Amino acid sequence: MTQPTAPARRIAVPDLAAKRQAGRPITMVTAYDWPTGRLADAAGVDCVLVGDSVAMVVAGRTSTIPATLEQMIYHGEIVARAVSRALVVVDLPFPLQHLGVRTAVESCARILKETGCQAVKLEGTAGQADVIAGLVAAGIPVMAHVGLRPQAVHQLGGYRMQRDLDAVTADARAAAEAGAFAVVLECVPREAARVVTATVGIPTIGIGAGPDCDGQVLVMHDLVGLSFDRVPKFVRAYADAKTTLADAIGRWRADVESRSFPGPAETLG
Ligand code: KIV
């Protein structure tokens, strides 16, 4: 198995631009708790995202809309403590990027101060450029998120591909001009991702956006096969954790019921 080449220091925001410049793919995966944070960091990814997808894959909600600032801070603090090498990014939950620059700065400052993460991510269109600029002016590194914006799922009519090349390009460009250090492109056609990546000037990190982005991000539970909902077509599962865990729990239950657990090795005294 290939061992990750781990630099001694933590990945910093400028390192992503350097990787883009060098043509080396950027990797980001979500984590929501201490074990997944530790595992992601040990695997050598560049960024660990404490996504508001926590509302779906951990809390079983049908969208990310219910995620609250308190929940993001709770999960963000745990993950930031677990991760020592990767850049930790925490999502700004709905609707805090839509309530003006002051609310966004107050909310993101709480995220940075109370979690110990290094950056925030926020979903938005060109309409949120002033908010990104305000955060950057306050010294808060911002990763933008355009294309399919899951917090706008009801407005967009579902979790579907965003085919408007002009809109995706305009949103990504506005985010870059406002000072975002990277942009997530979610569920956009390969050609849109290619054009944005070639023209936007900051690293693009794709999910369901094809291979031409500067990097890729996946939701941890999709990647390891621990998702209960229908998994999107763009996911590749590298494990079947759901089967592995269910099998382990089932075998333990059977051992208890047959009185073969606990055995002598698990009996103290
Ligand atoms: O919340 C999340 O997990 C995300 C990824 C899908 C990029 O925003």
CSV table of C-alpha atoms and ligand atoms in Angstrom, one decimal:
chain,number,residue,atom,x,y,z
A,1,MET,CA,0.0,0.0,0.0
A,2,THR,CA,1.3,3.5,-0.9
A,3,GLN,CA,2.1,5.5,2.2
A,4,PRO,CA,1.2,9.2,2.1
A,5,THR,CA,4.2,11.6,2.1
A,6,ALA,CA,3.4,13.7,5.2
A,7,PRO,CA,5.0,17.1,5.5
A,8,ALA,CA,5.9,18.0,9.1
A,9,ARG,CA,3.8,21.2,9.2
A,10,ARG,CA,0.1,21.8,8.7
A,11,ILE,CA,-1.2,22.5,5.2
A,12,ALA,CA,-1.9,26.2,4.9
A,13,VAL,CA,-4.2,28.2,2.7
A,14,PRO,CA,-1.4,29.2,0.2
A,15,ASP,CA,-0.3,25.6,-0.2
A,16,LEU,CA,-3.5,24.9,-2.2
A,17,ALA,CA,-2.6,27.6,-4.8
A,18,ALA,CA,0.9,26.2,-4.9
A,19,LYS,CA,-0.5,22.7,-5.6
A,20,ARG,CA,-2.6,24.1,-8.4
A,21,GLN,CA,0.4,25.9,-9.8
A,22,ALA,CA,2.4,22.7,-9.7
A,23,GLY,CA,-0.4,20.7,-11.3
A,24,ARG,CA,-0.7,18.4,-8.3
A,25,PRO,CA,-4.3,17.4,-7.4
A,26,ILE,CA,-5.8,18.7,-4.1
A,27,THR,CA,-7.7,16.2,-1.9
A,28,MET,CA,-10.5,17.1,0.5
A,29,VAL,CA,-12.8,14.8,2.4
A,30,THR,CA,-15.5,15.4,5.0
A,31,ALA,CA,-15.2,14.4,8.6
A,32,TYR,CA,-17.6,15.1,11.5
A,33,ASP,CA,-16.0,13.5,14.6
A,34,TRP,CA,-12.8,12.5,16.2
A,35,PRO,CA,-12.3,9.0,14.6
A,36,THR,CA,-13.1,10.2,11.0
A,37,GLY,CA,-10.9,13.3,11.5
A,38,ARG,CA,-8.0,11.1,12.7
A,39,LEU,CA,-8.4,8.7,9.8
A,40,ALA,CA,-8.7,11.4,7.1
A,41,ASP,CA,-5.6,13.1,8.5
A,42,ALA,CA,-3.6,9.9,8.6
A,43,ALA,CA,-4.6,9.1,5.0
A,44,GLY,CA,-2.7,12.3,4.0
A,45,VAL,CA,-5.5,14.4,2.5
A,46,ASP,CA,-4.8,18.1,2.1
A,47,CYS,CA,-8.1,19.4,3.6
A,48,VAL,CA,-10.7,18.0,6.0
A,49,LEU,CA,-14.1,19.6,5.6
A,50,VAL,CA,-16.5,19.6,8.4
A,51,GLY,CA,-19.5,19.9,6.0
A,52,ASP,CA,-23.0,20.8,6.9
A,53,SER,CA,-23.7,17.4,5.2
A,54,VAL,CA,-23.4,16.3,8.9
A,55,ALA,CA,-27.1,17.0,9.0
A,56,MET,CA,-27.7,14.3,6.4
A,57,VAL,CA,-25.1,11.6,6.9
A,58,VAL,CA,-24.8,11.8,10.7
A,59,ALA,CA,-28.2,13.1,11.8
A,60,GLY,CA,-30.3,11.4,9.1
A,61,ARG,CA,-32.0,14.6,7.8
A,62,THR,CA,-33.1,14.9,4.2
A,63,SER,CA,-31.1,18.1,3.6
A,64,THR,CA,-28.4,20.3,5.0
A,65,ILE,CA,-30.7,23.1,5.8
A,66,PRO,CA,-31.3,22.1,9.5
A,67,ALA,CA,-27.6,22.3,10.4
A,68,THR,CA,-27.1,25.0,13.0
A,69,LEU,CA,-24.1,27.2,13.9
A,70,GLU,CA,-23.9,25.5,17.3
A,71,GLN,CA,-23.8,22.1,15.6
A,72,MET,CA,-21.1,23.1,13.2
A,73,ILE,CA,-19.0,24.5,16.0
A,74,TYR,CA,-19.5,21.3,18.0
A,75,HIS,CA,-18.4,19.0,15.2
A,76,GLY,CA,-15.7,21.5,14.0
A,77,GLU,CA,-14.0,21.6,17.4
A,78,ILE,CA,-13.9,17.9,17.6
A,79,VAL,CA,-12.4,17.5,14.1
A,80,ALA,CA,-10.0,20.4,14.4
A,81,ARG,CA,-8.6,18.7,17.6
A,82,ALA,CA,-8.3,15.4,15.8
A,83,VAL,CA,-6.5,16.8,12.7
A,84,SER,CA,-2.9,18.0,13.0
A,85,ARG,CA,-1.7,18.1,9.4
A,86,ALA,CA,-4.6,18.8,7.0
A,87,LEU,CA,-6.2,22.2,6.6
A,88,VAL,CA,-9.5,22.1,8.5
A,89,VAL,CA,-12.4,23.9,6.8
A,90,VAL,CA,-15.9,24.3,8.5
A,91,ASP,CA,-19.1,25.0,6.7
A,92,LEU,CA,-21.1,28.1,7.5
A,93,PRO,CA,-24.6,26.8,7.9
A,94,PHE,CA,-27.8,28.2,6.2
A,95,PRO,CA,-28.7,31.1,6.2
A,96,LEU,CA,-25.9,33.0,7.8
A,97,GLN,CA,-24.2,34.1,4.6
A,98,HIS,CA,-27.4,35.8,3.5
A,99,LEU,CA,-27.9,38.0,6.6
A,100,GLY,CA,-25.3,40.6,5.7
A,101,VAL,CA,-21.5,41.0,6.2
A,102,ARG,CA,-21.7,41.7,10.0
A,103,THR,CA,-23.6,38.4,10.8
A,104,ALA,CA,-21.3,36.4,8.5
A,105,VAL,CA,-18.2,37.9,10.2
A,106,GLU,CA,-19.6,37.3,13.7
A,107,SER,CA,-20.6,33.7,12.8
A,108,CYS,CA,-17.3,32.8,11.0
A,109,ALA,CA,-15.3,34.4,13.8
A,110,ARG,CA,-17.1,32.2,16.3
A,111,ILE,CA,-16.3,29.2,14.0
A,112,LEU,CA,-12.6,30.1,13.9
A,113,LYS,CA,-12.3,31.0,17.6
A,114,GLU,CA,-14.3,28.1,19.0
A,115,THR,CA,-13.2,25.3,16.8
A,116,GLY,CA,-9.6,26.0,16.0
A,117,CYS,CA,-10.2,25.4,12.3
A,118,GLN,CA,-8.2,27.3,9.6
A,119,ALA,CA,-11.0,28.3,7.1
A,120,VAL,CA,-14.7,28.5,6.5
A,121,LYS,CA,-16.7,27.4,3.4
A,122,LEU,CA,-19.9,29.1,2.3
A,123,GLU,CA,-22.3,28.4,-0.4
A,124,GLY,CA,-23.4,31.3,-2.6
A,125,THR,CA,-23.8,33.0,-5.9
A,126,ALA,CA,-22.3,36.3,-7.1
A,127,GLY,CA,-24.8,37.9,-4.7
A,128,GLN,CA,-22.6,36.8,-1.7
A,129,ALA,CA,-19.4,38.4,-3.1
A,130,ASP,CA,-19.7,41.3,-0.6
A,131,VAL,CA,-19.9,38.8,2.3
A,132,ILE,CA,-16.8,37.0,1.0
A,133,ALA,CA,-15.0,40.3,0.7
A,134,GLY,CA,-16.0,41.3,4.2
A,135,LEU,CA,-14.8,38.0,5.7
A,136,VAL,CA,-11.5,38.2,3.8
A,137,ALA,CA,-11.0,41.8,5.0
A,138,ALA,CA,-11.5,40.4,8.5
A,139,GLY,CA,-8.7,37.9,7.9
A,140,ILE,CA,-11.0,34.9,7.6
A,141,PRO,CA,-10.0,32.5,4.8
A,142,VAL,CA,-13.0,31.6,2.7
A,143,MET,CA,-13.6,28.6,0.4
A,144,ALA,CA,-16.6,29.3,-1.8
A,145,HIS,CA,-19.1,26.7,-3.0
A,146,VAL,CA,-21.0,27.2,-6.3
A,147,GLY,CA,-22.9,25.1,-8.8
A,148,LEU,CA,-25.3,22.8,-6.9
A,149,ARG,CA,-25.7,24.6,-3.6
A,150,PRO,CA,-27.4,22.0,-1.4
A,151,GLN,CA,-28.7,24.7,1.0
A,152,ALA,CA,-30.8,26.0,-1.9
A,153,VAL,CA,-32.1,22.5,-2.8
A,154,HIS,CA,-35.8,23.6,-2.7
A,155,GLN,CA,-35.1,26.6,-5.0
A,156,LEU,CA,-33.1,24.5,-7.4
A,157,GLY,CA,-35.7,21.8,-7.5
A,158,GLY,CA,-33.6,19.0,-6.2
A,159,TYR,CA,-30.0,17.7,-6.1
A,160,ARG,CA,-29.5,18.1,-9.8
A,161,MET,CA,-26.7,19.1,-12.2
A,162,GLN,CA,-26.4,22.8,-12.7
A,163,ARG,CA,-26.0,23.3,-16.4
A,164,ASP,CA,-25.9,27.1,-16.7
A,165,LEU,CA,-22.2,27.6,-17.7
A,166,ASP,CA,-22.5,31.4,-17.5
A,167,ALA,CA,-24.0,31.4,-14.0
A,168,VAL,CA,-21.5,28.9,-12.7
A,169,THR,CA,-18.6,30.9,-14.2
A,170,ALA,CA,-19.9,34.2,-12.9
A,171,ASP,CA,-20.4,32.9,-9.4
A,172,ALA,CA,-16.9,31.3,-9.3
A,173,ARG,CA,-15.3,34.4,-10.7
A,174,ALA,CA,-17.2,36.7,-8.3
A,175,ALA,CA,-16.0,34.6,-5.4
A,176,ALA,CA,-12.4,34.7,-6.6
A,177,GLU,CA,-12.5,38.4,-7.2
A,178,ALA,CA,-13.9,38.9,-3.6
A,179,GLY,CA,-10.9,37.0,-2.3
A,180,ALA,CA,-12.0,33.4,-1.8
A,181,PHE,CA,-8.9,31.2,-1.7
A,182,ALA,CA,-10.6,28.2,-3.4
A,183,VAL,CA,-14.0,27.2,-4.8
A,184,VAL,CA,-15.9,24.0,-4.6
A,185,LEU,CA,-17.8,23.2,-7.9
A,186,GLU,CA,-20.6,20.8,-7.2
A,187,CYS,CA,-22.6,18.9,-9.8
A,188,VAL,CA,-21.6,21.0,-12.9
A,189,PRO,CA,-20.9,19.6,-16.4
A,190,ARG,CA,-17.3,18.6,-17.1
A,191,GLU,CA,-17.0,21.4,-19.6
A,192,ALA,CA,-18.2,24.1,-17.1
A,193,ALA,CA,-15.6,22.8,-14.6
A,194,ARG,CA,-12.9,22.9,-17.2
A,195,VAL,CA,-13.7,26.4,-18.2
A,196,VAL,CA,-13.9,27.7,-14.6
A,197,THR,CA,-10.7,26.0,-13.7
A,198,ALA,CA,-8.9,27.4,-16.6
A,199,THR,CA,-10.1,31.0,-16.0
A,200,VAL,CA,-10.9,31.6,-12.4
A,201,GLY,CA,-7.4,31.9,-11.0
A,202,ILE,CA,-8.0,30.1,-7.7
A,203,PRO,CA,-8.0,26.3,-7.0
A,204,THR,CA,-11.2,24.5,-8.0
A,205,ILE,CA,-12.3,21.5,-6.0
A,206,GLY,CA,-14.9,19.4,-7.7
A,207,ILE,CA,-17.6,17.0,-6.5
A,208,GLY,CA,-19.6,15.6,-9.4
A,209,ALA,CA,-17.7,18.1,-11.7
A,210,GLY,CA,-15.4,15.7,-13.6
A,211,PRO,CA,-11.7,15.3,-13.7
A,212,ASP,CA,-10.5,18.7,-14.9
A,213,CYS,CA,-10.7,20.5,-11.5
A,214,ASP,CA,-7.6,21.3,-9.4
A,215,GLY,CA,-8.9,18.9,-6.8
A,216,GLN,CA,-11.6,16.6,-5.6
A,217,VAL,CA,-13.8,16.3,-2.5
A,218,LEU,CA,-16.1,13.6,-1.4
A,219,VAL,CA,-18.4,13.0,1.6
A,220,MET,CA,-16.6,10.5,3.9
A,221,HIS,CA,-19.7,8.3,4.3
A,222,ASP,CA,-20.1,8.0,0.6
A,223,LEU,CA,-16.4,7.2,0.1
A,224,VAL,CA,-16.3,4.5,2.7
A,225,GLY,CA,-19.7,3.0,1.9
A,226,LEU,CA,-21.5,4.1,5.1
A,227,SER,CA,-24.4,6.1,3.4
A,228,PHE,CA,-28.0,5.0,3.7
A,229,ASP,CA,-29.4,7.3,1.1
A,230,ARG,CA,-29.0,6.7,-2.6
A,231,VAL,CA,-25.4,7.5,-3.5
A,232,PRO,CA,-24.9,9.9,-6.4
A,233,LYS,CA,-23.5,8.5,-9.6
A,234,PHE,CA,-20.3,10.6,-9.2
A,235,VAL,CA,-19.3,8.7,-6.0
A,236,ARG,CA,-16.7,5.9,-6.0
A,237,ALA,CA,-17.0,3.8,-2.8
A,238,TYR,CA,-13.6,2.5,-1.6
A,239,ALA,CA,-15.0,0.3,1.2
A,240,ASP,CA,-18.3,-1.2,2.3
A,241,ALA,CA,-18.2,0.0,5.9
A,242,LYS,CA,-22.0,-0.5,6.3
A,243,THR,CA,-21.7,-4.2,5.6
A,244,THR,CA,-18.6,-4.5,7.7
A,245,LEU,CA,-20.1,-2.8,10.7
A,246,ALA,CA,-23.5,-4.5,10.5
A,247,ASP,CA,-21.7,-7.9,10.2
A,248,ALA,CA,-19.6,-7.1,13.3
A,249,ILE,CA,-22.6,-6.1,15.4
A,250,GLY,CA,-24.6,-9.1,14.2
A,251,ARG,CA,-21.8,-11.5,15.1
A,252,TRP,CA,-21.4,-9.9,18.5
A,253,ARG,CA,-25.2,-10.2,19.1
A,254,ALA,CA,-25.1,-13.9,18.1
A,255,ASP,CA,-22.1,-14.6,20.4
A,256,VAL,CA,-23.9,-13.0,23.4
A,257,GLU,CA,-27.1,-14.9,22.6
A,258,SER,CA,-25.1,-18.2,22.4
A,259,ARG,CA,-23.1,-17.2,25.6
A,260,SER,CA,-19.8,-17.4,23.7
A,261,PHE,CA,-19.2,-13.7,24.6
A,262,PRO,CA,-17.7,-12.8,26.9
A,263,GLY,CA,-15.2,-15.7,26.9
A,264,PRO,CA,-12.3,-16.3,29.2
A,265,ALA,CA,-10.2,-13.7,27.4
A,266,GLU,CA,-12.7,-11.0,27.9
A,267,THR,CA,-13.5,-11.9,31.5
A,268,LEU,CA,-11.7,-9.9,34.2
A,269,GLY,CA,-10.6,-11.5,37.4
B,1,KIV,O1,-21.3,19.7,3.3
B,1,KIV,C1,-20.5,19.0,2.5
B,1,KIV,O2,-20.2,17.9,2.7
B,1,KIV,C2,-20.1,19.7,1.3
B,1,KIV,C3,-19.4,18.9,0.3
B,1,KIV,C4,-20.4,18.2,-0.5
B,1,KIV,C5,-18.5,19.7,-0.6
B,1,KIV,O3,-20.3,20.9,1.1
